[in-house]
Short mmCIF file of C-alpha atoms in Angstrom, two decimals:
data_model
loop_
_atom_site.label_atom_id
_atom_site.label_comp_id
_atom_site.label_asym_id
_atom_site.label_seq_id
_atom_site.Cartn_x
_atom_site.Cartn_y
_atom_site.Cartn_z
CA MET A 1 150.07 78.85 68.30
CA MET A 2 147.32 77.96 66.52
CA LYS A 3 145.29 80.39 65.20
CA ARG A 4 141.84 81.27 66.51
CA PRO A 5 138.81 78.24 64.52
CA THR A 6 136.56 79.98 62.22
CA VAL A 7 133.21 79.29 62.36
CA SER A 8 130.38 79.06 59.31
CA LEU A 9 126.68 79.34 60.11
CA CYS A 10 125.33 78.02 57.45
CA MET A 11 121.25 78.08 57.13
CA ILE A 12 118.35 77.40 54.53
CA VAL A 13 115.55 79.44 54.71
CA LYS A 14 112.22 80.25 52.82
CA ASP A 15 109.91 82.71 53.89
CA GLU A 16 111.30 83.38 57.45
CA GLU A 17 110.88 87.32 57.47
CA ALA A 18 109.42 87.14 61.22
CA LEU A 19 111.60 84.78 62.75
CA ILE A 20 115.17 84.89 60.96
CA GLN A 21 116.35 88.41 62.47
CA THR A 22 116.03 86.55 65.55
CA CYS A 23 118.41 83.64 64.62
CA LEU A 24 120.76 85.66 63.03
CA LEU A 25 121.24 88.48 65.98
CA SER A 26 121.59 85.38 68.31
CA VAL A 27 125.18 84.56 66.67
CA LYS A 28 126.13 87.88 64.59
CA ASP A 29 128.81 88.87 67.16
CA TRP A 30 131.20 85.39 67.12
CA ILE A 31 130.53 83.83 63.85
CA ASP A 32 133.04 84.19 61.01
CA GLU A 33 130.61 84.05 58.45
CA MET A 34 127.07 83.23 57.52
CA ILE A 35 125.48 81.55 54.42
CA VAL A 36 121.74 82.17 53.97
CA VAL A 37 120.71 79.62 51.05
CA ASP A 38 117.26 80.33 49.64
CA THR A 39 114.99 78.51 48.64
CA GLY A 40 112.03 81.09 46.86
CA SER A 41 111.16 83.45 49.82
CA THR A 42 108.44 85.72 48.19
CA ASP A 43 108.78 87.90 51.56
CA LYS A 44 111.70 90.02 53.02
CA THR A 45 113.89 87.18 54.51
CA VAL A 46 116.65 88.05 51.75
CA GLN A 47 116.19 91.62 52.73
CA ILE A 48 116.23 91.27 56.37
CA ALA A 49 119.82 88.21 55.53
CA ARG A 50 121.25 90.76 53.94
CA SER A 51 120.90 93.62 56.27
CA MET A 52 122.27 91.02 59.12
CA GLY A 53 125.64 90.74 57.24
CA ALA A 54 124.69 87.12 55.32
CA ALA A 55 125.68 86.39 52.25
CA VAL A 56 122.51 85.15 50.69
CA LEU A 57 122.69 82.37 48.29
CA SER A 58 119.55 81.35 45.32
CA PHE A 59 118.57 77.18 44.81
CA GLU A 60 116.08 76.75 43.26
CA TRP A 61 114.11 73.90 45.59
CA ASN A 62 114.12 70.61 44.47
CA ASN A 63 112.07 69.01 47.78
CA HIS A 64 115.87 67.61 49.07
CA PHE A 65 116.23 69.53 52.23
CA ALA A 66 120.03 67.88 51.88
CA ASP A 67 120.87 69.25 48.80
CA ALA A 68 120.00 72.90 49.66
CA ARG A 69 122.23 72.48 53.11
CA ASN A 70 125.05 70.87 51.19
CA TYR A 71 124.69 73.69 48.90
CA GLY A 72 125.11 76.05 51.15
CA LEU A 73 128.35 73.84 53.07
CA THR A 74 130.69 74.60 49.45
CA HIS A 75 130.30 78.14 49.87
CA ALA A 76 131.61 77.62 53.87
CA LYS A 77 135.68 78.32 54.32
CA SER A 78 135.83 78.32 57.74
CA ASP A 79 137.55 75.44 59.95
CA TRP A 80 133.77 74.46 61.93
CA ILE A 81 130.58 74.71 60.87
CA LEU A 82 127.44 75.73 62.60
CA TYR A 83 123.58 74.66 61.16
CA LEU A 84 120.26 76.34 62.68
CA ASP A 85 117.12 77.10 60.99
CA ALA A 86 115.30 80.08 61.40
CA ASP A 87 112.78 79.43 63.45
CA GLU A 88 116.17 78.83 66.36
CA GLU A 89 117.68 80.74 68.27
CA LEU A 90 121.21 79.95 70.09
CA SER A 91 121.66 80.77 74.00
CA PRO A 92 123.94 83.90 74.89
CA LEU A 93 127.52 82.70 75.08
CA GLY A 94 127.83 84.56 78.61
CA ASP A 95 131.07 83.28 79.92
CA PHE A 96 131.80 80.27 77.89
CA ASP A 97 134.88 80.98 75.84
CA LEU A 98 133.25 79.07 72.60
CA HIS A 99 136.30 79.40 70.03
CA LYS A 100 138.93 77.94 73.14
CA ALA A 101 136.74 74.68 73.60
CA LEU A 102 136.44 75.00 69.30
CA LYS A 103 140.20 74.93 69.54
CA GLU A 104 141.01 71.74 72.38
CA THR A 105 138.41 68.93 71.32
CA GLN A 106 139.04 66.18 69.82
CA ALA A 107 136.02 65.82 68.81
CA SER A 108 134.88 66.46 64.87
CA ILE A 109 131.02 66.76 65.81
CA LEU A 110 129.61 68.47 68.86
CA SER A 111 126.40 68.71 69.98
CA LEU A 112 123.82 71.65 71.57
CA HIS A 113 120.85 70.86 74.85
CA LEU A 114 118.26 71.42 71.73
CA VAL A 115 115.09 72.71 73.43
CA ASN A 116 112.07 71.79 71.11
CA TYR A 117 108.59 74.11 72.34
CA ILE A 118 105.66 72.46 72.07
CA GLY A 119 103.23 74.76 73.52
CA ASP A 120 101.46 77.76 72.63
CA SER A 121 103.94 80.10 74.17
CA PRO A 122 107.97 79.69 75.05
CA ASN A 123 108.19 77.75 78.07
CA GLU A 124 111.24 75.34 78.89
CA ASP A 125 109.19 73.10 81.23
CA GLU A 126 107.04 72.69 77.61
CA ALA A 127 109.65 70.75 75.55
CA PHE A 128 111.59 68.27 74.87
CA HIS A 129 115.43 68.18 75.30
CA ILE A 130 117.88 66.17 73.65
CA ALA A 131 121.53 66.85 72.26
CA HIS A 132 121.64 67.41 68.65
CA PRO A 133 124.89 67.96 66.70
CA ARG A 134 124.77 71.38 65.46
CA PHE A 135 128.61 72.19 65.11
CA PHE A 136 131.31 70.03 62.93
CA ARG A 137 134.37 70.23 61.28
CA ASN A 138 134.32 71.50 57.96
CA HIS A 139 136.40 70.02 54.99
CA ILE A 140 136.06 66.73 56.07
CA GLY A 141 133.61 64.97 53.98
CA LEU A 142 130.46 65.70 56.41
CA GLN A 143 126.94 66.96 54.40
CA PHE A 144 123.82 66.12 54.92
CA LYS A 145 121.51 63.26 53.38
CA TYR A 146 117.97 62.25 52.87
CA ALA A 147 114.88 64.53 51.72
CA ILE A 148 113.09 65.25 54.96
CA HIS A 149 114.87 64.92 58.78
CA GLU A 150 118.62 65.35 56.63
CA THR A 151 121.21 63.81 59.13
CA LEU A 152 124.91 64.06 58.68
CA ASN A 153 126.71 60.82 56.87
CA ILE A 154 129.17 60.09 60.35
CA ASP A 155 129.00 56.48 59.17
CA ASP A 156 130.68 57.41 55.91
CA VAL A 157 132.52 59.71 56.81
CA PHE A 158 133.93 57.44 60.46
CA PRO A 159 132.28 54.10 58.68
CA ASP A 160 135.12 52.16 61.61
CA ARG A 161 134.39 54.43 64.74
CA ASP A 162 131.52 54.72 66.81
CA HIS A 163 129.89 57.56 66.99
CA ALA A 164 131.24 58.20 70.91
CA GLU A 165 134.68 58.46 69.78
CA VAL A 166 134.06 61.20 66.98
CA MET A 167 131.21 63.31 68.77
CA GLY A 168 131.23 66.00 71.98
CA ALA A 169 128.96 68.59 73.07
CA ILE A 170 129.20 72.19 74.27
CA PRO A 171 126.94 73.73 77.25
CA LEU A 172 124.55 76.05 74.94
CA LYS A 173 121.35 75.86 74.80
CA LEU A 174 119.18 75.80 71.21
CA PHE A 175 115.80 76.97 71.50
CA HIS A 176 113.61 75.88 68.27
CA ARG A 177 109.65 77.46 67.66
CA GLY A 178 109.31 75.29 64.70
CA TYR A 179 106.48 72.68 66.50
CA MET A 180 105.12 75.14 68.20
CA GLU A 181 101.18 75.10 66.93
CA PRO A 182 101.23 78.06 65.92
CA ILE A 183 103.77 77.95 63.62
CA THR A 184 102.95 74.44 62.41
CA THR A 185 99.38 75.37 61.58
CA GLN A 186 100.63 78.75 60.01
CA LYS A 187 102.85 76.35 57.81
CA ASN A 188 100.91 73.14 57.78
CA LYS A 189 104.14 71.93 58.11
CA TYR A 190 102.03 68.49 58.05
CA SER A 191 101.13 68.33 54.47
CA ARG A 192 104.98 69.47 53.26
CA ASN A 193 106.62 66.85 55.49
CA MET A 194 104.24 63.63 54.59
CA THR A 195 104.67 64.85 50.80
CA LEU A 196 108.70 64.44 51.29
CA LEU A 197 108.53 61.56 52.95
CA GLN A 198 106.09 59.62 50.63
CA GLN A 199 108.73 60.50 48.40
CA GLU A 200 111.32 59.56 50.59
CA ALA A 201 109.73 56.09 51.24
CA LYS A 202 109.77 55.50 47.08
CA SER A 203 113.11 56.63 46.47
CA PRO A 204 116.07 53.66 46.31
CA SER A 205 117.75 54.64 49.55
CA SER A 206 114.71 54.17 51.64
CA SER A 207 115.48 50.19 51.74
CA SER A 208 118.77 51.63 54.47
CA ASN A 209 117.01 53.97 56.02
CA PRO A 210 114.34 53.31 58.92
CA TRP A 211 114.32 56.32 60.08
CA ILE A 212 111.13 57.59 57.24
CA GLU A 213 108.39 55.29 59.12
CA TYR A 214 109.54 56.84 62.58
CA HIS A 215 108.94 59.86 61.06
CA ILE A 216 106.12 59.20 59.30
CA ALA A 217 104.91 57.92 62.67
CA SER A 218 105.60 60.98 63.94
CA GLU A 219 103.21 63.52 61.80
CA TYR A 220 100.27 60.89 62.33
CA TYR A 221 101.32 61.47 65.35
CA ARG A 222 101.33 65.13 66.04
CA ILE A 223 97.48 65.47 63.64
CA ARG A 224 96.22 62.67 66.27
CA GLU A 225 96.16 59.95 63.72
CA TYR A 226 97.44 57.05 66.68
CA GLU A 227 96.55 54.45 64.59
CA LYS A 228 98.38 55.06 61.36
CA ALA A 229 101.53 56.56 64.25
CA PHE A 230 101.48 52.99 65.46
CA GLU A 231 101.77 50.96 62.49
CA TYR A 232 104.57 53.08 61.05
CA VAL A 233 106.60 53.57 64.64
CA ASN A 234 106.46 49.77 64.43
CA LEU A 235 107.56 48.95 60.88
CA SER A 236 110.53 51.38 62.45
CA ILE A 237 111.39 49.38 64.70
CA ILE A 238 110.80 46.40 62.72
CA ARG A 239 113.33 47.39 60.38
CA PHE A 240 115.99 48.68 62.72
CA ILE A 241 115.83 45.13 63.89
CA GLN A 242 115.99 43.80 60.66
CA GLY A 243 119.09 45.80 60.01
CA GLY A 244 120.87 44.34 62.65
CA LYS A 245 120.42 48.35 64.46
CA MET A 246 119.06 48.54 67.97
CA PRO A 247 115.91 50.68 67.60
CA PRO A 248 116.94 54.19 68.89
CA SER A 249 114.95 55.37 72.40
CA MET A 250 112.93 57.88 70.82
CA LEU A 251 110.81 55.12 68.85
CA TYR A 252 109.97 53.63 71.95
CA LYS A 253 108.78 56.51 73.41
CA LEU A 254 106.57 57.58 70.65
CA LYS A 255 105.26 53.86 70.99
CA TYR A 256 103.89 54.11 74.28
CA ALA A 257 103.24 58.05 73.71
CA ILE A 258 100.51 56.88 71.50
CA LEU A 259 99.07 53.87 73.61
CA PHE A 260 98.66 56.32 75.87
CA ASN A 261 96.86 58.68 74.08
CA THR A 262 94.57 55.87 73.07
CA GLY A 263 93.98 54.77 76.23
CA SER A 264 95.44 51.18 75.08
CA ILE A 265 97.31 50.96 78.95
CA ASP A 266 97.13 46.75 78.66
CA GLY A 267 98.31 46.96 75.50
CA ALA A 268 101.60 49.24 76.79
CA TRP A 269 101.62 46.62 80.10
CA PRO A 270 104.04 44.96 80.64
CA GLY A 271 105.86 45.54 77.36
CA ILE A 272 107.22 48.77 78.70
CA ASP A 273 109.57 46.83 80.72
CA LYS A 274 111.41 45.81 77.47
CA ALA A 275 111.85 48.75 76.37
CA ILE A 276 112.95 49.83 79.77
CA ALA A 277 115.35 46.57 79.92
CA LEU A 278 116.99 48.49 76.29
CA TYR A 279 117.24 51.93 77.56
CA PRO A 280 117.43 51.08 81.38
CA ASP A 281 118.92 55.36 81.73
CA TYR A 282 115.72 56.85 80.32
CA VAL A 283 113.36 58.20 82.10
CA ASP A 284 110.57 58.88 79.87
CA LEU A 285 110.20 55.06 80.24
CA HIS A 286 110.63 54.38 83.53
CA PHE A 287 107.66 57.59 83.67
CA TYR A 288 104.99 55.70 81.09
CA LYS A 289 105.36 52.61 83.95
CA GLY A 290 104.96 54.85 86.36
CA VAL A 291 101.45 55.55 84.76
CA ILE A 292 100.45 52.66 83.61
CA CYS A 293 100.70 51.24 87.51
CA TYR A 294 98.59 54.09 89.07
CA VAL A 295 96.08 53.61 86.44
CA LYS A 296 96.07 50.41 87.30
CA GLY A 297 95.61 51.02 90.77
CA TRP A 298 98.76 49.93 92.20
CA TYR A 299 99.62 52.59 94.26
CA ALA A 300 102.96 50.91 96.00
CA ALA A 301 104.66 50.26 92.95
CA ALA A 302 103.94 53.35 91.30
CA ILE A 303 105.37 55.28 93.97
CA ASP A 304 108.24 53.10 93.75
CA VAL A 305 108.56 54.10 90.18
CA PHE A 306 107.72 57.91 90.20
CA LYS A 307 110.72 58.23 92.99
CA HIS A 308 112.75 55.99 90.70
CA CYS A 309 112.34 59.15 88.23
CA LEU A 310 113.42 61.61 90.50
CA GLU A 311 116.77 59.65 91.43
CA LEU A 312 117.60 59.68 87.24
CA GLY A 313 116.59 63.51 86.95
CA GLU A 314 116.66 64.80 83.56
CA THR A 315 119.87 65.22 81.82
CA THR A 316 120.50 66.07 78.86
CA GLY A 317 121.71 63.28 76.31
CA LEU A 318 120.74 61.29 73.72
CA HIS A 319 116.88 60.61 75.04
CA LEU A 320 114.54 62.52 73.37
CA THR A 321 112.89 64.11 77.69
CA LEU A 322 109.88 65.96 77.66
CA ARG A 323 110.63 67.69 80.57
CA GLY A 324 109.28 66.86 83.93
CA THR A 325 109.41 63.27 83.74
CA GLY A 326 111.99 62.90 86.05
CA SER A 327 110.60 66.54 88.37
CA PHE A 328 107.83 67.82 88.81
CA HIS A 329 105.48 65.49 86.50
CA ALA A 330 107.21 62.72 88.99
CA TRP A 331 106.22 65.02 92.10
CA TYR A 332 102.64 65.66 90.72
CA TYR A 333 102.11 61.60 90.06
CA LEU A 334 103.38 60.76 93.23
CA GLY A 335 101.00 63.79 95.06
CA LEU A 336 98.70 61.68 93.46
CA CYS A 337 99.50 58.07 94.66
CA TRP A 338 99.59 59.10 98.05
CA GLU A 339 96.37 60.96 97.81
CA LYS A 340 94.87 57.94 96.83
CA THR A 341 96.24 55.60 99.56
CA GLY A 342 94.85 58.66 102.06
CA ASN A 343 98.29 60.01 102.69
CA ASN A 344 97.32 63.64 102.56
CA GLN A 345 99.98 65.61 104.05
CA ALA A 346 102.32 63.52 101.67
CA ALA A 347 100.09 64.22 98.80
CA ILE A 348 100.62 68.50 99.77
CA ASN A 349 104.19 68.11 99.94
CA ALA A 350 104.12 66.03 96.47
CA TYR A 351 102.15 69.15 95.26
CA GLU A 352 104.30 71.94 96.72
CA LYS A 353 107.54 70.38 95.12
CA ALA A 354 106.01 70.15 91.56
CA TYR A 355 104.64 73.53 92.04
CA GLU A 356 107.95 74.81 93.32
CA LEU A 357 109.80 73.39 90.67
CA SER A 358 107.26 74.52 87.54
CA PRO A 359 105.74 77.30 88.42
CA THR A 360 103.70 77.70 85.28
CA TYR A 361 102.71 73.70 86.26
CA SER A 362 98.77 74.32 87.12
CA ILE A 363 97.87 71.46 87.72
CA ALA A 364 100.28 71.09 90.95
CA LYS A 365 98.47 74.31 91.55
CA ASP A 366 95.07 72.73 91.17
CA ALA A 367 95.56 69.93 93.09
CA LEU A 368 97.52 71.38 95.81
CA HIS A 369 95.35 74.59 96.51
CA ARG A 370 92.10 71.52 96.58
CA LEU A 371 93.86 69.15 99.41
CA GLN A 372 94.67 71.98 101.47
CA GLU A 373 90.86 73.11 101.45
CA ILE A 374 89.92 69.66 102.59
CA ASP A 375 92.41 70.07 105.41
CA LYS A 376 91.01 73.25 106.79
#
């Protein structure tokens, strides 16, 4: 009988005393070893990690996240690697037999359901959701590349295989707090990230990495410098195409989010249809189209689009999806459309459905109360 697969947790940290205990507690009971690479903490991060049973390794920070992560990998002895950051927390295993799943899978890389919180407090309804690779087999050559927004070298290890052939998924959620407003402000992530991205853009490897421009665009977007964000996301799209690759769906999501935030509805139309043609299953792009139709006063068309959003729903996969685009946000906009066309009862029903699906969705609650008062 094959032995139970073992798992090493590998992390890199610096000054994470407020978060690291929660992260380690979320895996401590079933992990085989915890390897924490510290890049220069001056707070109690190291002491807390050691008190939790982690092996702490020191690594002199060289402005290269992949180097730090790979240093931890060289010390991992287990069959599988799980990599996390201190601002993340894994959901409880519950009845899920993780070790059985690892034993039986044919995949070399396994994704988790990543929940990226974006509000002021943790709320899954105020979050972006995506499947993200976090477990991978040890000792087969997989490691990280790129100085920032490091990623696994899948193409180097499996040059002749499609990613779908070597990847699988397991039904666990990973909650990420790193881009909530209080944390990004405290850690000044914009300055750190932009410095490293600009450094990476000047490196020899940048010519083969069109993700750099995307990540620069994302940083500009977060600080609301939309003109620069738009310039860089378009550069990223062009570089993917020039490299013979279809631009990933999240580039189009960012592009149209920028246009929406600048009020450039005419700039988003009719180009959104071309993006949808590339990714017809991406509910967020359909939702953007629905909003365009609504703003232009094409209410019947908007209703059709938002109904289609509800049909698509929100399955967590390769697309970065804002919670609600296939549920409560779509119902809310259906309510707005029906209200505009004079069907108040249908609008009330839609607002009720949106509020039922997301009890923290205050604008649906306010719209519902407003219409109910009118209809009294």
